[in-house]
Amino acid sequence: MTRSAKTLLPWLMIFGAGICLRTGIASLSPILDQIKRTLAITNAELGLLTTLPVLCMGGLSPLGHMLERRLGLKRSMIMALALLTIVLLLRLDGGSYGVLLFTAVGVGVGVGVGDAIIRPLLSGFIKGEFASRAPEAMSVYAASMGVGSAVAAFATPRISDATGSWPLGLAFWALPTALAGFCWILWREDIAASARSAAQPSLTISRSGILGLTLFFGLQAGINYAAIAWLPSLYGYSGLF
């Protein structure tokens, strides 16, 4: 791998991870009306498709920490992205509500594991890989999550209309997810950089500070998924974009 490619790869890794940990959820809501008409399901059954991923994200996130401790950052992230790629491809079988429900759970597990792995370790990874450009790298990752949600919500119904197949519109997002996983496969972890990051002094946060951060990120996540997972189904994608 050339030097320029090695420099670019970590940027692609954090950008790709941020985007792909959101597209599986955000792509579903704008076409809920088409899914309901095709499968002839109730509103309650339809609601499970958007609710289960969010519940799995929160409930199964500890699995990410266990995987990371056992397998390490690289292999754990590859597993999370591989799971997302597989379940997104399974959405090609759009004629079965059971399959869609299974993929909703799979997306929630993959996103929950990926978030649990990358969020706590991202700071150390960025300090090791980006050194003085750490603030820019953090900004790229934060922005990529919003980009992934917005692009998936905007593009999925248009891909579905262009191809005449909403299952294809949903499964399309397996492609960027697989590409993101390939970037993580190419990465060779710098053990020295990891040691330098671990040697840096830790920041002590008070109990009230932890509570404040928890509330902040909880509200942030709630607003994000209210906007991406439910509003498009209420007003239709054409009204939002």
C-alpha positions as a Markdown table, in Angstrom:
| # | Residue | x | y | z |
|---|---|---|---|---|
| 1 | Met | 0.0 | 0.0 | 0.0 |
| 2 | Thr | 1.4 | 3.4 | -1.0 |
| 3 | Arg | 2.0 | 6.1 | 1.6 |
| 4 | Ser | -0.8 | 8.3 | 0.3 |
| 5 | Ala | -3.2 | 5.3 | 0.5 |
| 6 | Lys | -2.2 | 4.7 | 4.1 |
| 7 | Thr | -2.8 | 8.3 | 5.0 |
| 8 | Leu | -6.3 | 8.2 | 3.3 |
| 9 | Leu | -7.4 | 4.9 | 4.7 |
| 10 | Pro | -8.1 | 5.9 | 8.3 |
| 11 | Trp | -10.3 | 8.8 | 7.1 |
| 12 | Leu | -12.3 | 6.4 | 4.9 |
| 13 | Met | -12.6 | 4.0 | 7.9 |
| 14 | Ile | -14.2 | 6.6 | 10.3 |
| 15 | Phe | -16.3 | 8.1 | 7.5 |
| 16 | Gly | -17.5 | 4.8 | 6.3 |
| 17 | Ala | -18.3 | 3.5 | 9.8 |
| 18 | Gly | -20.3 | 6.6 | 10.6 |
| 19 | Ile | -22.3 | 6.4 | 7.5 |
| 20 | Cys | -23.0 | 2.7 | 7.5 |
| 21 | Leu | -24.1 | 2.6 | 11.2 |
| 22 | Arg | -27.1 | 4.7 | 10.2 |
| 23 | Thr | -28.2 | 3.7 | 6.7 |
| 24 | Gly | -29.9 | 0.4 | 7.7 |
| 25 | Ile | -32.4 | 2.3 | 10.0 |
| 26 | Ala | -32.8 | 5.5 | 8.0 |
| 27 | Ser | -33.5 | 3.8 | 4.7 |
| 28 | Leu | -36.6 | 1.9 | 5.9 |
| 29 | Ser | -39.0 | 4.7 | 7.1 |
| 30 | Pro | -39.4 | 6.7 | 3.8 |
| 31 | Ile | -40.9 | 3.6 | 2.1 |
| 32 | Leu | -43.1 | 2.2 | 4.9 |
| 33 | Asp | -46.2 | 3.0 | 2.8 |
| 34 | Gln | -45.0 | 0.8 | 0.0 |
| 35 | Ile | -44.1 | -2.0 | 2.4 |
| 36 | Lys | -47.5 | -1.8 | 4.0 |
| 37 | Arg | -49.4 | -1.9 | 0.7 |
| 38 | Thr | -47.2 | -4.8 | -0.6 |
| 39 | Leu | -47.3 | -7.0 | 2.4 |
| 40 | Ala | -50.8 | -6.0 | 3.6 |
| 41 | Ile | -49.7 | -5.6 | 7.2 |
| 42 | Thr | -51.1 | -3.6 | 10.1 |
| 43 | Asn | -49.7 | -0.4 | 11.5 |
| 44 | Ala | -48.6 | -2.2 | 14.6 |
| 45 | Glu | -46.6 | -4.7 | 12.5 |
| 46 | Leu | -45.2 | -1.9 | 10.5 |
| 47 | Gly | -44.1 | 0.0 | 13.6 |
| 48 | Leu | -42.1 | -3.0 | 14.8 |
| 49 | Leu | -39.8 | -2.6 | 11.7 |
| 50 | Thr | -38.6 | 0.8 | 12.9 |
| 51 | Thr | -38.9 | 0.2 | 16.7 |
| 52 | Leu | -37.0 | -3.1 | 17.0 |
| 53 | Pro | -33.6 | -1.8 | 15.6 |
| 54 | Val | -33.6 | 1.1 | 18.1 |
| 55 | Leu | -34.5 | -1.2 | 21.0 |
| 56 | Cys | -31.8 | -3.7 | 19.9 |
| 57 | Met | -29.2 | -0.9 | 19.7 |
| 58 | Gly | -29.7 | 0.0 | 23.3 |
| 59 | Gly | -30.3 | -3.5 | 24.7 |
| 60 | Leu | -27.5 | -5.3 | 23.0 |
| 61 | Ser | -24.8 | -2.7 | 23.0 |
| 62 | Pro | -22.9 | -4.5 | 25.9 |
| 63 | Leu | -22.2 | -7.2 | 23.4 |
| 64 | Gly | -20.0 | -4.8 | 21.6 |
| 65 | His | -17.8 | -4.2 | 24.6 |
| 66 | Met | -17.5 | -8.0 | 25.2 |
| 67 | Leu | -16.5 | -8.6 | 21.5 |
| 68 | Glu | -14.0 | -5.8 | 21.6 |
| 69 | Arg | -12.3 | -7.1 | 24.7 |
| 70 | Arg | -12.1 | -10.6 | 23.2 |
| 71 | Leu | -11.3 | -9.8 | 19.6 |
| 72 | Gly | -10.0 | -6.3 | 19.5 |
| 73 | Leu | -11.2 | -3.2 | 17.6 |
| 74 | Lys | -10.4 | -4.2 | 14.1 |
| 75 | Arg | -12.0 | -7.7 | 14.1 |
| 76 | Ser | -15.0 | -6.6 | 16.1 |
| 77 | Met | -15.8 | -3.7 | 13.7 |
| 78 | Ile | -15.4 | -6.1 | 10.7 |
| 79 | Met | -17.8 | -8.5 | 12.3 |
| 80 | Ala | -20.4 | -5.7 | 12.9 |
| 81 | Leu | -20.1 | -4.4 | 9.4 |
| 82 | Ala | -20.3 | -7.9 | 7.9 |
| 83 | Leu | -23.5 | -8.6 | 9.9 |
| 84 | Leu | -25.0 | -5.4 | 8.6 |
| 85 | Thr | -24.0 | -6.2 | 5.0 |
| 86 | Ile | -25.6 | -9.7 | 5.3 |
| 87 | Val | -28.9 | -8.5 | 6.8 |
| 88 | Leu | -29.2 | -5.7 | 4.3 |
| 89 | Leu | -28.7 | -8.1 | 1.5 |
| 90 | Leu | -31.5 | -10.3 | 3.0 |
| 91 | Arg | -33.9 | -7.4 | 2.4 |
| 92 | Leu | -33.9 | -8.3 | -1.2 |
| 93 | Asp | -36.6 | -10.8 | -0.2 |
| 94 | Gly | -39.1 | -8.1 | 0.4 |
| 95 | Gly | -42.1 | -10.5 | -0.1 |
| 96 | Ser | -41.8 | -11.8 | 3.5 |
| 97 | Tyr | -42.7 | -9.8 | 6.5 |
| 98 | Gly | -40.8 | -12.3 | 8.7 |
| 99 | Val | -37.6 | -11.7 | 6.7 |
| 100 | Leu | -38.0 | -7.9 | 7.1 |
| 101 | Leu | -38.6 | -8.3 | 10.8 |
| 102 | Phe | -35.5 | -10.5 | 11.1 |
| 103 | Thr | -33.4 | -7.9 | 9.2 |
| 104 | Ala | -34.7 | -5.2 | 11.5 |
| 105 | Val | -33.4 | -7.1 | 14.5 |
| 106 | Gly | -30.1 | -7.8 | 12.7 |
| 107 | Val | -29.6 | -4.1 | 11.8 |
| 108 | Gly | -30.3 | -3.2 | 15.4 |
| 109 | Val | -27.7 | -5.7 | 16.6 |
| 110 | Gly | -25.1 | -4.7 | 14.1 |
| 111 | Val | -25.6 | -1.0 | 14.8 |
| 112 | Gly | -25.6 | -1.5 | 18.5 |
| 113 | Val | -22.5 | -3.6 | 18.5 |
| 114 | Gly | -20.7 | -1.2 | 16.1 |
| 115 | Asp | -21.7 | 1.9 | 18.2 |
| 116 | Ala | -20.6 | 0.2 | 21.4 |
| 117 | Ile | -17.3 | -0.7 | 19.9 |
| 118 | Ile | -16.3 | 2.5 | 18.0 |
| 119 | Arg | -17.6 | 5.2 | 20.3 |
| 120 | Pro | -15.6 | 4.5 | 23.4 |
| 121 | Leu | -12.5 | 3.6 | 21.4 |
| 122 | Leu | -12.7 | 6.2 | 18.7 |
| 123 | Ser | -10.8 | 8.8 | 20.7 |
| 124 | Gly | -7.8 | 6.5 | 21.2 |
| 125 | Phe | -7.9 | 5.3 | 17.6 |
| 126 | Ile | -8.0 | 8.9 | 16.3 |
| 127 | Lys | -5.2 | 10.0 | 18.6 |
| 128 | Gly | -3.1 | 7.2 | 17.4 |
| 129 | Glu | -3.9 | 7.5 | 13.7 |
| 130 | Phe | -4.4 | 11.2 | 13.2 |
| 131 | Ala | -2.1 | 12.8 | 15.9 |
| 132 | Ser | -2.4 | 16.6 | 15.5 |
| 133 | Arg | -5.5 | 16.3 | 13.2 |
| 134 | Ala | -7.6 | 14.5 | 15.8 |
| 135 | Pro | -10.2 | 17.4 | 16.1 |
| 136 | Glu | -10.8 | 17.2 | 12.3 |
| 137 | Ala | -11.1 | 13.5 | 12.4 |
| 138 | Met | -13.7 | 13.6 | 15.3 |
| 139 | Ser | -15.7 | 16.2 | 13.2 |
| 140 | Val | -15.6 | 13.9 | 10.2 |
| 141 | Tyr | -17.0 | 11.0 | 12.2 |
| 142 | Ala | -19.7 | 13.1 | 13.8 |
| 143 | Ala | -20.7 | 14.6 | 10.4 |
| 144 | Ser | -20.7 | 11.2 | 8.7 |
| 145 | Met | -23.5 | 9.8 | 11.0 |
| 146 | Gly | -25.8 | 12.7 | 10.0 |
| 147 | Val | -24.8 | 12.3 | 6.3 |
| 148 | Gly | -25.6 | 8.6 | 6.4 |
| 149 | Ser | -29.0 | 9.2 | 7.9 |
| 150 | Ala | -29.9 | 12.0 | 5.5 |
| 151 | Val | -28.6 | 10.3 | 2.3 |
| 152 | Ala | -30.3 | 7.0 | 3.1 |
| 153 | Ala | -33.6 | 8.7 | 3.9 |
| 154 | Phe | -33.4 | 10.8 | 0.7 |
| 155 | Ala | -32.1 | 8.2 | -1.7 |
| 156 | Thr | -33.9 | 5.0 | -0.8 |
| 157 | Pro | -37.3 | 6.0 | -2.2 |
| 158 | Arg | -35.7 | 7.3 | -5.3 |
| 159 | Ile | -33.7 | 4.2 | -5.9 |
| 160 | Ser | -36.9 | 2.2 | -5.3 |
| 161 | Asp | -38.8 | 4.3 | -7.8 |
| 162 | Ala | -36.0 | 4.1 | -10.4 |
| 163 | Thr | -35.6 | 0.3 | -10.2 |
| 164 | Gly | -39.3 | -0.4 | -9.5 |
| 165 | Ser | -38.3 | -2.5 | -6.5 |
| 166 | Trp | -38.4 | -1.2 | -2.9 |
| 167 | Pro | -36.5 | -4.3 | -1.7 |
| 168 | Leu | -33.7 | -3.4 | -4.0 |
| 169 | Gly | -33.8 | 0.2 | -2.6 |
| 170 | Leu | -33.3 | -1.3 | 0.9 |
| 171 | Ala | -30.6 | -3.8 | -0.1 |
| 172 | Phe | -28.6 | -1.1 | -1.9 |
| 173 | Trp | -27.1 | 0.0 | 1.3 |
| 174 | Ala | -25.2 | -3.3 | 1.7 |
| 175 | Leu | -22.8 | -2.0 | -1.0 |
| 176 | Pro | -21.4 | 1.0 | 1.0 |
| 177 | Thr | -21.4 | -1.2 | 4.2 |
| 178 | Ala | -19.3 | -3.8 | 2.5 |
| 179 | Leu | -16.9 | -1.2 | 1.2 |
| 180 | Ala | -16.6 | 0.2 | 4.7 |
| 181 | Gly | -15.8 | -3.2 | 6.0 |
| 182 | Phe | -13.2 | -3.7 | 3.3 |
| 183 | Cys | -11.4 | -0.5 | 4.5 |
| 184 | Trp | -11.2 | -1.9 | 8.0 |
| 185 | Ile | -9.8 | -5.2 | 6.6 |
| 186 | Leu | -7.0 | -3.3 | 4.9 |
| 187 | Trp | -6.1 | -1.4 | 8.1 |
| 188 | Arg | -3.0 | -2.7 | 9.9 |
| 189 | Glu | -3.3 | -1.6 | 13.6 |
| 190 | Asp | -0.3 | 0.4 | 14.8 |
| 191 | Ile | 0.6 | -1.3 | 18.1 |
| 192 | Ala | 2.9 | 1.6 | 19.0 |
| 193 | Ala | 0.2 | 4.1 | 18.4 |
| 194 | Ser | -2.2 | 2.2 | 20.6 |
| 195 | Ala | 0.3 | 2.1 | 23.4 |
| 196 | Arg | 0.9 | 5.8 | 23.1 |
| 197 | Ser | -2.9 | 6.4 | 23.3 |
| 198 | Ala | -3.2 | 4.1 | 26.3 |
| 199 | Ala | -0.4 | 5.9 | 28.1 |
| 200 | Gln | -2.1 | 9.3 | 27.9 |
| 201 | Pro | -3.7 | 10.5 | 31.2 |
| 202 | Ser | -7.3 | 9.7 | 31.6 |
| 203 | Leu | -9.9 | 12.4 | 32.2 |
| 204 | Thr | -11.8 | 12.3 | 35.5 |
| 205 | Ile | -15.5 | 13.2 | 35.2 |
| 206 | Ser | -17.7 | 13.8 | 38.1 |
| 207 | Arg | -21.0 | 11.9 | 38.7 |
| 208 | Ser | -23.0 | 14.9 | 37.7 |
| 209 | Gly | -20.9 | 15.3 | 34.5 |
| 210 | Ile | -21.6 | 11.7 | 33.6 |
| 211 | Leu | -25.3 | 12.2 | 34.1 |
| 212 | Gly | -25.2 | 15.4 | 32.0 |
| 213 | Leu | -23.4 | 13.6 | 29.2 |
| 214 | Thr | -25.8 | 10.7 | 29.4 |
| 215 | Leu | -28.8 | 12.9 | 29.1 |
| 216 | Phe | -27.2 | 14.9 | 26.3 |
| 217 | Phe | -26.4 | 12.0 | 24.1 |
| 218 | Gly | -29.7 | 10.3 | 25.0 |
| 219 | Leu | -31.7 | 13.3 | 23.8 |
| 220 | Gln | -29.5 | 13.6 | 20.8 |
| 221 | Ala | -30.1 | 10.0 | 19.8 |
| 222 | Gly | -33.9 | 10.4 | 20.5 |
| 223 | Ile | -34.2 | 13.5 | 18.3 |
| 224 | Asn | -32.2 | 11.8 | 15.6 |
| 225 | Tyr | -34.3 | 8.7 | 15.4 |
| 226 | Ala | -37.5 | 10.5 | 15.8 |
| 227 | Ala | -36.6 | 12.6 | 12.8 |
| 228 | Ile | -35.2 | 9.7 | 10.7 |
| 229 | Ala | -37.3 | 6.7 | 11.8 |
| 230 | Trp | -40.8 | 8.1 | 12.3 |
| 231 | Leu | -41.3 | 11.5 | 10.7 |
| 232 | Pro | -40.8 | 10.3 | 7.1 |
| 233 | Ser | -43.5 | 7.7 | 7.5 |
| 234 | Leu | -45.9 | 10.3 | 8.8 |
| 235 | Tyr | -45.4 | 13.0 | 6.2 |
| 236 | Gly | -43.9 | 11.2 | 3.3 |
| 237 | Tyr | -40.4 | 11.6 | 1.9 |
| 238 | Ser | -41.4 | 14.2 | -0.7 |
| 239 | Gly | -42.6 | 16.6 | 2.0 |
| 240 | Leu | -39.3 | 16.4 | 3.8 |
| 241 | Phe | -36.9 | 16.7 | 0.9 |
